[in-house]
Coordinates of N, CA and C in Angstrom, one line a residue:
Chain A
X1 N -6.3 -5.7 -13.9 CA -5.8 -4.5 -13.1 C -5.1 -3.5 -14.0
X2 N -4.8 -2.3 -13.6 CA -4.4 -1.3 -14.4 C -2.8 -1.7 -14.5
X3 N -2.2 -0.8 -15.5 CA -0.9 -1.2 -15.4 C 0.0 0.2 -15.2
X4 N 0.3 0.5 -14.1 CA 0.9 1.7 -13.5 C 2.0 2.3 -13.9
X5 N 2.7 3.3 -14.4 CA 4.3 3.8 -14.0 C 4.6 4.9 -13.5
X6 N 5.6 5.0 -12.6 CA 6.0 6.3 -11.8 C 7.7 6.7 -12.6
X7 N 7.6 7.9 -13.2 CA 9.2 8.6 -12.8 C 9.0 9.4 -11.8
X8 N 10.4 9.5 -11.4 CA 11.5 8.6 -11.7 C 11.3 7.6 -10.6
X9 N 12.1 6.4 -10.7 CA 12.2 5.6 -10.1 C 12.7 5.8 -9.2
X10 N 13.9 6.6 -9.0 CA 14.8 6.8 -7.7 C 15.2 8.6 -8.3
X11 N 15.4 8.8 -6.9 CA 16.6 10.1 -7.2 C 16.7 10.5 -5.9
X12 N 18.0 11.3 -6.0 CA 18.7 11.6 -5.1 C 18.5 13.3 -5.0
X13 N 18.3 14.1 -4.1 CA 18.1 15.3 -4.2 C 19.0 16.3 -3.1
X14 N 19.1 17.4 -3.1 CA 19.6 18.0 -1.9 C 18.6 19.0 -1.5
X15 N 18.7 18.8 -0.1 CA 17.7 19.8 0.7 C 17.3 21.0 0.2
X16 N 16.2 21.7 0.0 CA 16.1 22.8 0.0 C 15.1 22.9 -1.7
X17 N 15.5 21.9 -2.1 CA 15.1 21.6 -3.6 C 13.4 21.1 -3.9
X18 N 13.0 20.8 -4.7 CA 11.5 20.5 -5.2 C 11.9 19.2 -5.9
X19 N 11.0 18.2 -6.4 CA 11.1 16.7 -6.9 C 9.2 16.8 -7.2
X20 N 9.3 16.4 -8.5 CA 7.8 16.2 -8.8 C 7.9 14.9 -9.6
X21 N 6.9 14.3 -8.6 CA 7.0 12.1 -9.3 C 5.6 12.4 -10.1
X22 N 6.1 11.5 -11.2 CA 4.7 11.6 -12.2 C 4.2 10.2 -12.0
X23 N 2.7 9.8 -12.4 CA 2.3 8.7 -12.2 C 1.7 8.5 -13.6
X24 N 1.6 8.0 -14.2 CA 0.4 7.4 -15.6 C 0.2 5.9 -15.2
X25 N -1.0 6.2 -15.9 CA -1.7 4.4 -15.8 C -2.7 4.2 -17.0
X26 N -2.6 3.6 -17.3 CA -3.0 2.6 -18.8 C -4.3 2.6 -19.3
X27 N -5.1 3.0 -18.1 CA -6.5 3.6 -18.5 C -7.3 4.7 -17.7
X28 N -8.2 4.9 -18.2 CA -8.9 5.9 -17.4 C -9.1 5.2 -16.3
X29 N -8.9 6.6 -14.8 CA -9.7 5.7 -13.8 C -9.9 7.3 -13.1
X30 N -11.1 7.0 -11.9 CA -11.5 8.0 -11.5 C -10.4 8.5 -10.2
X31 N -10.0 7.4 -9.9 CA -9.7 8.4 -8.1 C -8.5 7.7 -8.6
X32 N -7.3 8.7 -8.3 CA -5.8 8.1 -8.2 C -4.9 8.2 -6.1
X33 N -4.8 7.9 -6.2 CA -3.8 8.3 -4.2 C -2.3 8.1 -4.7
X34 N -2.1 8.9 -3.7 CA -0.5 9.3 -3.4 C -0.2 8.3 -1.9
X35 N 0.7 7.7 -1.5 CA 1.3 7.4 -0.7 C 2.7 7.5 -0.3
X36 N 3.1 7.7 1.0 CA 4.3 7.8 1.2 C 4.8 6.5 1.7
X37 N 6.1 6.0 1.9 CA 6.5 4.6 3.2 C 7.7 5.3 3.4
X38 N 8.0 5.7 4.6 CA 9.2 6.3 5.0 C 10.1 5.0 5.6
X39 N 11.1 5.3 5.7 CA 12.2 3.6 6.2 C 11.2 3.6 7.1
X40 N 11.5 2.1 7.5 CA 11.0 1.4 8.6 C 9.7 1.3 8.8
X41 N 8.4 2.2 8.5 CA 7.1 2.7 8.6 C 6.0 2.2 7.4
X42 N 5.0 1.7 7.7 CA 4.3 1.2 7.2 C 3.8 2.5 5.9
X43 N 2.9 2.7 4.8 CA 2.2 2.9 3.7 C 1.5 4.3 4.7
X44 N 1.6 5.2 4.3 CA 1.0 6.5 4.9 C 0.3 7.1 4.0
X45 N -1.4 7.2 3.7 CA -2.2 7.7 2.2 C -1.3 9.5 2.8
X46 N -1.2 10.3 1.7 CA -1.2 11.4 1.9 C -2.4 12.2 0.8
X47 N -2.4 11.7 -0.2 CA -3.9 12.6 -0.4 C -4.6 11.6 -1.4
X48 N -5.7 12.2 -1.9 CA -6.3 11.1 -2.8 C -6.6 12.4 -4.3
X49 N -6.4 12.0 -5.3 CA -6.6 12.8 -6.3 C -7.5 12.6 -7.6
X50 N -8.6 13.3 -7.4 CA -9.8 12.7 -8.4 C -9.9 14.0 -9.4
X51 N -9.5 13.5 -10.9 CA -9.7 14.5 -11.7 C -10.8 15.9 -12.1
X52 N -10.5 17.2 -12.0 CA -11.7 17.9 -12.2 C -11.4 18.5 -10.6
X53 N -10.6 18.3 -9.6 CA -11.3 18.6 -8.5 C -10.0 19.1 -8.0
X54 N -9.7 19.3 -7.0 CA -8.7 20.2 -5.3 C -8.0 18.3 -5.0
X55 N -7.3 18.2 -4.8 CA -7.1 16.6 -3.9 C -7.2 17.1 -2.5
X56 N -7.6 15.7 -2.0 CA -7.8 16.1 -0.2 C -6.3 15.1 0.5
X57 N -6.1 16.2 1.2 CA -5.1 15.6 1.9 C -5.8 15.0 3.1
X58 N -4.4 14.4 3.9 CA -5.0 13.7 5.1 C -4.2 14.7 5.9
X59 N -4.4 14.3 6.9 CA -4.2 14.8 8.2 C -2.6 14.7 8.4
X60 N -1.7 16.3 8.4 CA -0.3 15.8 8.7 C -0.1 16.1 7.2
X61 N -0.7 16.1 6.1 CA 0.0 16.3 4.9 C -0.7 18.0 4.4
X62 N 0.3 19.0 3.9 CA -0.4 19.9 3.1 C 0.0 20.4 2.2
X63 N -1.3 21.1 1.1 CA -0.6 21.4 -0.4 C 0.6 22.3 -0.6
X64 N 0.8 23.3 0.7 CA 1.8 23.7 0.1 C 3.2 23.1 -0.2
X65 N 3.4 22.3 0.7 CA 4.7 21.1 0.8 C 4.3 20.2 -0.2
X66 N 2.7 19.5 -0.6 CA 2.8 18.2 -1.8 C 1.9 18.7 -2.3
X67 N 2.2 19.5 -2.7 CA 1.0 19.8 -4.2 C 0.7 18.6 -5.2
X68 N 0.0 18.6 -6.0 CA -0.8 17.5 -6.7 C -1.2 18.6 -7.8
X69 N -1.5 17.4 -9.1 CA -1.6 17.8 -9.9 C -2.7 16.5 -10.4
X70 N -3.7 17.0 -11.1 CA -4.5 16.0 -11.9 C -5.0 16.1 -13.0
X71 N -4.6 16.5 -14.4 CA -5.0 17.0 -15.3 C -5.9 16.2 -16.3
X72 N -5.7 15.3 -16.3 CA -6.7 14.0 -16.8 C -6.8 13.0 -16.3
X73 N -7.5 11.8 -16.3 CA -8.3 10.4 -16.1 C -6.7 9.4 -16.3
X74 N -5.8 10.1 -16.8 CA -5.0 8.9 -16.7 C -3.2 9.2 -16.0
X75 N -3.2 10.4 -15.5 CA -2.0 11.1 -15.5 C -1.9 12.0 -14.1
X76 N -1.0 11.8 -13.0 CA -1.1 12.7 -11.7 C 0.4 12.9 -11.9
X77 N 0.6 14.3 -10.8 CA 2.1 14.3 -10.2 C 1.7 15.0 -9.1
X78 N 2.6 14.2 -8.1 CA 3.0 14.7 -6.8 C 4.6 15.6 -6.6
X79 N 4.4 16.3 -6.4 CA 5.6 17.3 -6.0 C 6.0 17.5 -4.4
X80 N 7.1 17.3 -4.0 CA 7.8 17.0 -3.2 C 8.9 18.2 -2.7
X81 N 8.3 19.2 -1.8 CA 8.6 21.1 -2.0 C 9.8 21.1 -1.1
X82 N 10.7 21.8 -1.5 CA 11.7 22.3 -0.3 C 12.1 21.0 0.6
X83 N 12.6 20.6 0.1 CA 12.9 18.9 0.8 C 13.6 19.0 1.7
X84 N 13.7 18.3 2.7 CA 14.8 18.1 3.8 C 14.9 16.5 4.0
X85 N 16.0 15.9 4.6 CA 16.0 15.0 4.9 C 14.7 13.8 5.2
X86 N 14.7 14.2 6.1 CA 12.5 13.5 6.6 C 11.7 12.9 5.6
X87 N 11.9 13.8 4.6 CA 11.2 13.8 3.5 C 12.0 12.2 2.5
X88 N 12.8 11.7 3.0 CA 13.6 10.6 2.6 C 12.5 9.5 2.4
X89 N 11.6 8.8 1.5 CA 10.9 7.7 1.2 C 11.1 7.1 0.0
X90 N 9.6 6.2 0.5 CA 9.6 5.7 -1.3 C 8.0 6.3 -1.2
X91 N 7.4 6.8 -2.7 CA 6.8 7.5 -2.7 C 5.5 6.9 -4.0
X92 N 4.4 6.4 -3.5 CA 3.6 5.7 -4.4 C 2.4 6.8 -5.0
X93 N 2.0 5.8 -6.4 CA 0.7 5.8 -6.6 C -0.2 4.7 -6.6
X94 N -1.2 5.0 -6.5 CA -1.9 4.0 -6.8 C -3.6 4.3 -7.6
X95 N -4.5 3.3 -7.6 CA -5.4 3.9 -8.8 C -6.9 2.6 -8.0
X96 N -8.2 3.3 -7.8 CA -8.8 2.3 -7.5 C -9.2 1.5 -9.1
X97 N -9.4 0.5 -8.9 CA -9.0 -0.7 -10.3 C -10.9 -0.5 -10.7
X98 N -10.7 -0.4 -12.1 CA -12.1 -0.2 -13.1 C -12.8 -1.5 -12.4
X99 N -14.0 -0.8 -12.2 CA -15.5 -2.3 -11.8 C -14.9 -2.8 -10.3
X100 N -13.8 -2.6 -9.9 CA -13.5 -3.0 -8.8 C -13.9 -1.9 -7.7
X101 N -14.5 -1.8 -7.3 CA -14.9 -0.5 -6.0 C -14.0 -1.1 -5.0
X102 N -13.5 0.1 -4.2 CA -12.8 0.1 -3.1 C -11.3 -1.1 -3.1
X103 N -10.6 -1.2 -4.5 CA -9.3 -1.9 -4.6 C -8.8 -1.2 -4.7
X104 N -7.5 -0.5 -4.9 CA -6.7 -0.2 -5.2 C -5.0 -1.1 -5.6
X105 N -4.7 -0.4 -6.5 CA -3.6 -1.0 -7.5 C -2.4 -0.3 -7.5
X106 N -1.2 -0.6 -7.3 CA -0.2 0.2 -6.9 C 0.8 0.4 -8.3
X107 N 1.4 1.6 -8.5 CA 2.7 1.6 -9.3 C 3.8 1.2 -8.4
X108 N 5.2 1.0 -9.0 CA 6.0 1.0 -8.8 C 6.7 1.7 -7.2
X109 N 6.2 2.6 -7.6 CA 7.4 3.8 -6.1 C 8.2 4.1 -6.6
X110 N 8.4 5.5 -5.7 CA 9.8 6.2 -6.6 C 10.7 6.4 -4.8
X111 N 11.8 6.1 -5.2 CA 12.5 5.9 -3.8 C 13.2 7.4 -4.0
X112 N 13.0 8.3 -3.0 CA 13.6 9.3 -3.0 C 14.1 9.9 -1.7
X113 N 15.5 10.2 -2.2 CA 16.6 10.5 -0.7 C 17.1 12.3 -0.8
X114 N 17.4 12.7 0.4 CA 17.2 13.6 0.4 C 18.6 13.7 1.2
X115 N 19.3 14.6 0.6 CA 20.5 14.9 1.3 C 21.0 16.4 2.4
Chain B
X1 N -8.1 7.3 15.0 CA -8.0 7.3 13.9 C -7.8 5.5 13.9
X2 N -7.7 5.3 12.5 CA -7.8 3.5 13.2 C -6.4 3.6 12.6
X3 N -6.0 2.1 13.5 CA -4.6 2.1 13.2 C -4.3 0.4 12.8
X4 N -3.4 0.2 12.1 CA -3.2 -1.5 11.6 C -2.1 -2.4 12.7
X5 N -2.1 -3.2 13.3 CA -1.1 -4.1 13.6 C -0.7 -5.4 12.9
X6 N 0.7 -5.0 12.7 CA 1.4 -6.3 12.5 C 2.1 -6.8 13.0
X7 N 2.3 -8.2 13.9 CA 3.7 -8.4 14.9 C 4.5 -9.6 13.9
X8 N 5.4 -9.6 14.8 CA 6.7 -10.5 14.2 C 6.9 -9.5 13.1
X9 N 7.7 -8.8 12.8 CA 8.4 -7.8 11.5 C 9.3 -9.0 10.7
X10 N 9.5 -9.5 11.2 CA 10.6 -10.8 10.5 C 10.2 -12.2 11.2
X11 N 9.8 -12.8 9.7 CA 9.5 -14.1 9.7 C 10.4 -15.2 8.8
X12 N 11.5 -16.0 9.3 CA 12.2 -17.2 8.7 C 11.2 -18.9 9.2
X13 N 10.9 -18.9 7.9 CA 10.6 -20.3 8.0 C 11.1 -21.4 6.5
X14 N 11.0 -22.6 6.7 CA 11.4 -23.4 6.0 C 10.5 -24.0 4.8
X15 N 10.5 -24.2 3.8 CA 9.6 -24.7 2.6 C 9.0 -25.6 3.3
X16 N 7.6 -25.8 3.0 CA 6.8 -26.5 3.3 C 6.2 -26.2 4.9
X17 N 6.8 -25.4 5.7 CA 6.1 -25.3 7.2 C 5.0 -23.8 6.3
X18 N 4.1 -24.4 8.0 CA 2.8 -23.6 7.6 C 3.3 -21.8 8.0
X19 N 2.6 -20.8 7.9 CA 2.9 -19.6 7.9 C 1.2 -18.8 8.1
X20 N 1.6 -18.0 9.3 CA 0.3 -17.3 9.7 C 0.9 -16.0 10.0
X21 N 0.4 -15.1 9.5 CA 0.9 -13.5 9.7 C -0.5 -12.8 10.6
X22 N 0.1 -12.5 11.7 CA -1.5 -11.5 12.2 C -1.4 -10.2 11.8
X23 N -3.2 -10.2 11.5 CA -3.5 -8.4 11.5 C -4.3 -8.1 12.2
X24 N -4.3 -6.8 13.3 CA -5.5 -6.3 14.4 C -5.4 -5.5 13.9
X25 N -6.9 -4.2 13.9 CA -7.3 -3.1 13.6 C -7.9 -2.7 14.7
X26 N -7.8 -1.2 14.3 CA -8.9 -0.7 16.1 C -9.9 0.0 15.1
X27 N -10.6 -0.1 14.8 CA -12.0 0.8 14.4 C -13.2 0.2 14.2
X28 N -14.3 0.8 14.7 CA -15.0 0.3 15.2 C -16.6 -0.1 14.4
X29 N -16.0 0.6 13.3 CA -17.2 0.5 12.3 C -17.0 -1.1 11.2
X30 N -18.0 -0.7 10.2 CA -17.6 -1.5 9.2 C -16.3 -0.9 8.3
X31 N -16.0 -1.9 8.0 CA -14.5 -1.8 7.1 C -14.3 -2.9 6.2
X32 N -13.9 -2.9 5.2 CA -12.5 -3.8 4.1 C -11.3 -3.9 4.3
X33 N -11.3 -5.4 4.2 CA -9.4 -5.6 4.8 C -9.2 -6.4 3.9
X34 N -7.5 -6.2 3.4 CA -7.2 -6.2 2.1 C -5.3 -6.8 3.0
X35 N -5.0 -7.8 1.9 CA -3.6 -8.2 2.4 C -2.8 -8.0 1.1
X36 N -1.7 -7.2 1.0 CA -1.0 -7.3 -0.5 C 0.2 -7.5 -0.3
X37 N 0.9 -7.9 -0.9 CA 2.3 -8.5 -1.0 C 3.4 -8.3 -1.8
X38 N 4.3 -7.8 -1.7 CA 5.9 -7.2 -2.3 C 7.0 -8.1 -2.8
X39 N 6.7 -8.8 -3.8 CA 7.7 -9.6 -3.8 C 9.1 -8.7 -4.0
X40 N 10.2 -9.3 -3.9 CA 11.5 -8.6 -4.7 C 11.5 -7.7 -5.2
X41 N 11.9 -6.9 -5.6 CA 12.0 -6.2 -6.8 C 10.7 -6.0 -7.2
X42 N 9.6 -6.2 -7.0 CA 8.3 -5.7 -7.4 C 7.4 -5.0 -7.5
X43 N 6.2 -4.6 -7.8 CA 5.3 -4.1 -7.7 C 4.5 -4.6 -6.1
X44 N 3.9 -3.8 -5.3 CA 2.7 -4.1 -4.3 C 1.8 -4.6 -5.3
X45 N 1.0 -5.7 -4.5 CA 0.4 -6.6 -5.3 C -0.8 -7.0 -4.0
X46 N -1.8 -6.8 -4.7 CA -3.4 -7.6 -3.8 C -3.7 -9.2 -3.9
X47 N -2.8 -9.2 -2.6 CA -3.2 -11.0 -2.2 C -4.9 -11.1 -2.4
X48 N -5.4 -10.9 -1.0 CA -6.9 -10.9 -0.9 C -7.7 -10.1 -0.5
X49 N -8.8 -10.4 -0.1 CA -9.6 -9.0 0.1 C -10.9 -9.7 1.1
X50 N -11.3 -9.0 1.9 CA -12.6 -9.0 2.5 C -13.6 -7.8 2.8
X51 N -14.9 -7.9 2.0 CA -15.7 -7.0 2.2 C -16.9 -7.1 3.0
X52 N -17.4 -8.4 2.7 CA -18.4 -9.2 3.3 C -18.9 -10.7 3.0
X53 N -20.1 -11.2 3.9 CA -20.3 -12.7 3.2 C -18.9 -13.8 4.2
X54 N -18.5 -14.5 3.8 CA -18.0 -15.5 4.3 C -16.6 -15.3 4.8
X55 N -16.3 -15.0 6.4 CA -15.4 -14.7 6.8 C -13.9 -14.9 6.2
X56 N -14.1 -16.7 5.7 CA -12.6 -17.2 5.0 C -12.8 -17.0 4.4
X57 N -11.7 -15.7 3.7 CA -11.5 -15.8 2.0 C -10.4 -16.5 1.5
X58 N -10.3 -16.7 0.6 CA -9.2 -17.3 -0.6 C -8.9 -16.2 -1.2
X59 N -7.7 -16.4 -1.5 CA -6.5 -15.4 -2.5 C -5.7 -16.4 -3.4
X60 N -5.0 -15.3 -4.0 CA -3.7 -15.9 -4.8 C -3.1 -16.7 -4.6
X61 N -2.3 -17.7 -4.9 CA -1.3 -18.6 -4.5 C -1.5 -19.4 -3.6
X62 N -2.7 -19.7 -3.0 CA -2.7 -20.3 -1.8 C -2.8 -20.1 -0.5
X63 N -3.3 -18.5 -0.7 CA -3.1 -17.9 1.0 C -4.8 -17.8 0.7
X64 N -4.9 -17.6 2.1 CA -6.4 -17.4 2.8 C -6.2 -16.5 4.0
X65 N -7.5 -16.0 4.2 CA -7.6 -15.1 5.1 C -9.0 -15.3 6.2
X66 N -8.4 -15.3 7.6 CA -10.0 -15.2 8.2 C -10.2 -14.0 8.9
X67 N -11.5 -13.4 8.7 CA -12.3 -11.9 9.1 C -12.6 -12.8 10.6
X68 N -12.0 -12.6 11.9 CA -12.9 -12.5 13.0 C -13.8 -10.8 13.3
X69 N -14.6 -11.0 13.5 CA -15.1 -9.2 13.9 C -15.3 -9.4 15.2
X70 N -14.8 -10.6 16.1 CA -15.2 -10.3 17.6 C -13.1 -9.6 18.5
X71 N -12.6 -9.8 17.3 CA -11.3 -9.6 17.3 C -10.3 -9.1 17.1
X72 N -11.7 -8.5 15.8 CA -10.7 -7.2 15.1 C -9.8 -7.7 14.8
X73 N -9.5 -8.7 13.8 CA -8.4 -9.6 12.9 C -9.0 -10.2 11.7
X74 N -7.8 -9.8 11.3 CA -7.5 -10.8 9.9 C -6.3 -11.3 9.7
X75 N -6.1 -12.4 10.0 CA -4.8 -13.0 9.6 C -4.8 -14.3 8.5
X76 N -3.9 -14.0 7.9 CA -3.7 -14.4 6.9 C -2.5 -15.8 6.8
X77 N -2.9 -16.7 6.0 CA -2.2 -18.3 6.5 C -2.1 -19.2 5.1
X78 N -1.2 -19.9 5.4 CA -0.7 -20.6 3.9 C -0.3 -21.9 4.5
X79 N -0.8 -23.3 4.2 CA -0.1 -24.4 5.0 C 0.9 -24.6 4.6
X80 N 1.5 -24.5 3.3 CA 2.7 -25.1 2.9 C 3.5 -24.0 2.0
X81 N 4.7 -23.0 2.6 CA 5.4 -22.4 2.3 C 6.4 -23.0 0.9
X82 N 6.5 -22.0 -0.6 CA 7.8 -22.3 -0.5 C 8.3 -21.1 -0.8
X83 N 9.5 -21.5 -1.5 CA 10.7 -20.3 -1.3 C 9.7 -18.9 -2.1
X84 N 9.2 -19.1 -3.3 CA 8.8 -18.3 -3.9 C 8.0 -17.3 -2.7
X85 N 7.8 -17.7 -2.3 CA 6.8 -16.9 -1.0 C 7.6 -15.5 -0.4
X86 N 8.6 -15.8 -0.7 CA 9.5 -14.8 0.4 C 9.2 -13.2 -0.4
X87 N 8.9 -12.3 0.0 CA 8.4 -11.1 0.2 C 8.0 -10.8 1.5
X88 N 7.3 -9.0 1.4 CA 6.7 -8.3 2.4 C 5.3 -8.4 2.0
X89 N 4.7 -8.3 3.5 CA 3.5 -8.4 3.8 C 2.7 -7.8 4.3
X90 N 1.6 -6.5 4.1 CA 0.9 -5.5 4.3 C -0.6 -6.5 4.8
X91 N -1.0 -5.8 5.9 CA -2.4 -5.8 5.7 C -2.9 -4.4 5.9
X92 N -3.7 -4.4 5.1 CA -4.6 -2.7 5.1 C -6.1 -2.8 5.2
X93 N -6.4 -1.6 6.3 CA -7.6 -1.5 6.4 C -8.8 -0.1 6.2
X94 N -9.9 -0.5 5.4 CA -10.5 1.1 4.9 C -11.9 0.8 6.1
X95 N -12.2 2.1 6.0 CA -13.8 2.0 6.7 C -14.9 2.1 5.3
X96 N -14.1 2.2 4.1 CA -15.1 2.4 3.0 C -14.9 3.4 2.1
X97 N -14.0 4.1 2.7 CA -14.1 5.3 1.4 C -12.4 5.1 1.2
X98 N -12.1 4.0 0.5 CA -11.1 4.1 -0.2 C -9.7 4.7 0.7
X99 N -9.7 5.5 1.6 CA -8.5 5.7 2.5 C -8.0 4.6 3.4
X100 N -7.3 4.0 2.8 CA -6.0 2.7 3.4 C -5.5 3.1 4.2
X101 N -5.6 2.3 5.4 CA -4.4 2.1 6.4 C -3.8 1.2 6.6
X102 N -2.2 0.9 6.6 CA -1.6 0.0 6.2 C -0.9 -0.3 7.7
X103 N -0.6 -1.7 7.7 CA 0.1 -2.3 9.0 C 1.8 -1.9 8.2
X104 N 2.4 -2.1 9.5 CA 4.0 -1.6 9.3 C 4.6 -3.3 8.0
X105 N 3.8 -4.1 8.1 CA 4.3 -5.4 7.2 C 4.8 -6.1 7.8
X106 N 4.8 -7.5 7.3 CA 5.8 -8.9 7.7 C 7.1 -9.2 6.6
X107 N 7.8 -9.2 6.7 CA 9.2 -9.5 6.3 C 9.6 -11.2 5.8
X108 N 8.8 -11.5 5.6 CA 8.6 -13.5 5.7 C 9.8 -13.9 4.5
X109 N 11.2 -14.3 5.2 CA 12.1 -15.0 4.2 C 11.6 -16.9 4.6
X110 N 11.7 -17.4 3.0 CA 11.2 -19.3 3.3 C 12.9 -19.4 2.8
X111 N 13.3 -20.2 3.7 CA 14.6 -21.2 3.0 C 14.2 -21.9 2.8
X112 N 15.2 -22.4 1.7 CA 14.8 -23.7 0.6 C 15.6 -25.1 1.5

C-alpha cells in the first residue's frame, strides 16, 4: 500500500481565514480523494482529484469554499476558504492503492478547529 | 443516495468474548464493501473487502466478513477478542466508482 502524509497535522485557525492541507504519497497514483469526518459523523468523500483534470465534487461540497489542487501523480492540496466554526474536522486524503482497483488507502488526517 | 448503518456506537467487551459489528446499506445496485479500522493514534487501515465470489471473506487479524445481498449487510466478526483489538470501526460502501460511503463507526474498547 502507499505510504501517505498530510500537513499539517493539526491546527487551530480563526474564522474568517483560509487553511490549505497538503497530501503527498510515496508513489504515483492516478485518483487521489479528499474527505471530511466532522465530530461525531461518519467519513464524508468531498471531491475526488485525478491529475491533469477539474476535481469533482460531491454534492454539498464547492470549489469555491475547497478548492483542490493537483499538480502531479504524487502531491494534492485541499484548501479550507473563509472558515467558520462548522468547518471544525479532521480532514483526510486518501489514494486508490497501485493494481488494486477500487481500494483506497488513507493518510493520516489533519484535525482542524476553527475558532 | 445510499447511506451506511452502524449500530451499537460503543462496544465494551472482554478478551476472548466473540465480537460482531453490523453493517446495512440501502442501494440497490451492485457495490464493494470494505471494513477499515483506526487503531489509536493511527492511520485508517483496510481490514477487508468484498467485491465478489464468496460471500465470507477473511481479513487481517482474524476478522471476517459475511456479504448477505438478501439483507443488505455485511457484518463483520472475530471469535476471540483481545485487547489489541480496541479501535474504531468503519464499514464503507461504493457502487463502483470509487466514491465511499462510510457508516458513522463502532467504538469497540476489549478489557484485558
Amino acid at each position: 500500500s502507499a505510504v501517505i502524509s498530510q500537513k499539517p497535522s493539526r491546527d487551530i485557525c480563526q474564522r474568517g481565514t483560509s487553511l490549505t492541507i497538503q497530501c503527498q504519497v510515496d508513489s504515483q497514483v492516478t485518483m487521489m480523494f479528499w474527505y471530511r469526518q466532522q465530530p461525531g459523523q461518519s467519513l464524508t468523500l468531498i471531491a475526488t482529484a485525478n491529475q491533469g483534470s477539474e476535481a469533482t465534487y460531491e454534492s454539498g461540497f464547492v470549489i469555491d469554499k475547497f478548492p483542490i489542487s493537483r499538480p502531479n501523480l504524487t502531491f494534492s492540496t485541499l484548501t479550507v476558504s473563509n472558515m467558520s466554526p462548522e468547518d471544525s474536522s479532521i480532514y483526510l486524503c486518501s489514494v486508490e492503492g497501485q493494481g488494486v482497483v477500487e481500494t483506497q488507502y488513507f493518510g493520516p488526517g489533519t484535525r482542524l478547529l476553527v475558532l | 443516495a445510499q447511506s451506511v448503518s452502524q449500530h451499537n456506537h460503543h462496544v465494551i467487551l472482554s478478551e476472548a468474548a466473540s465480537l460482531e459489528l453490523g453493517c446495512n446499506y440501502s442501494y440497490g445496485g451492485t457495490v464493494n464493501l470494505f471494513w477499515y479500522v483506526q487503531y489509536p493514534g493511527q492511520h485508517l487501515q483496510l481490514l477487508l473487502k468484498y467485491f465478489s465470489g464468496d460471500p465470507l471473506v477473511k481479513g487481517i487479524k482474524g476478522f471476517e466478513a459475511e456479504f448477505i445481498k438478501s439483507k443488505f449487510s455485511f457484518n463483520l466478526r472475530k471469535p476471540s477478542v483481545q485487547w489489541s483489538d480496541t479501535a474504531e470501526y468503519f464499514c464503507a460502501v461504493s457502487p463502483g466508482n470509487n466514491r465511499l460511503a462510510f457508516g458513522k463507526g463502532n467504538q469497540v474498547v476489549v478489557i484485558p
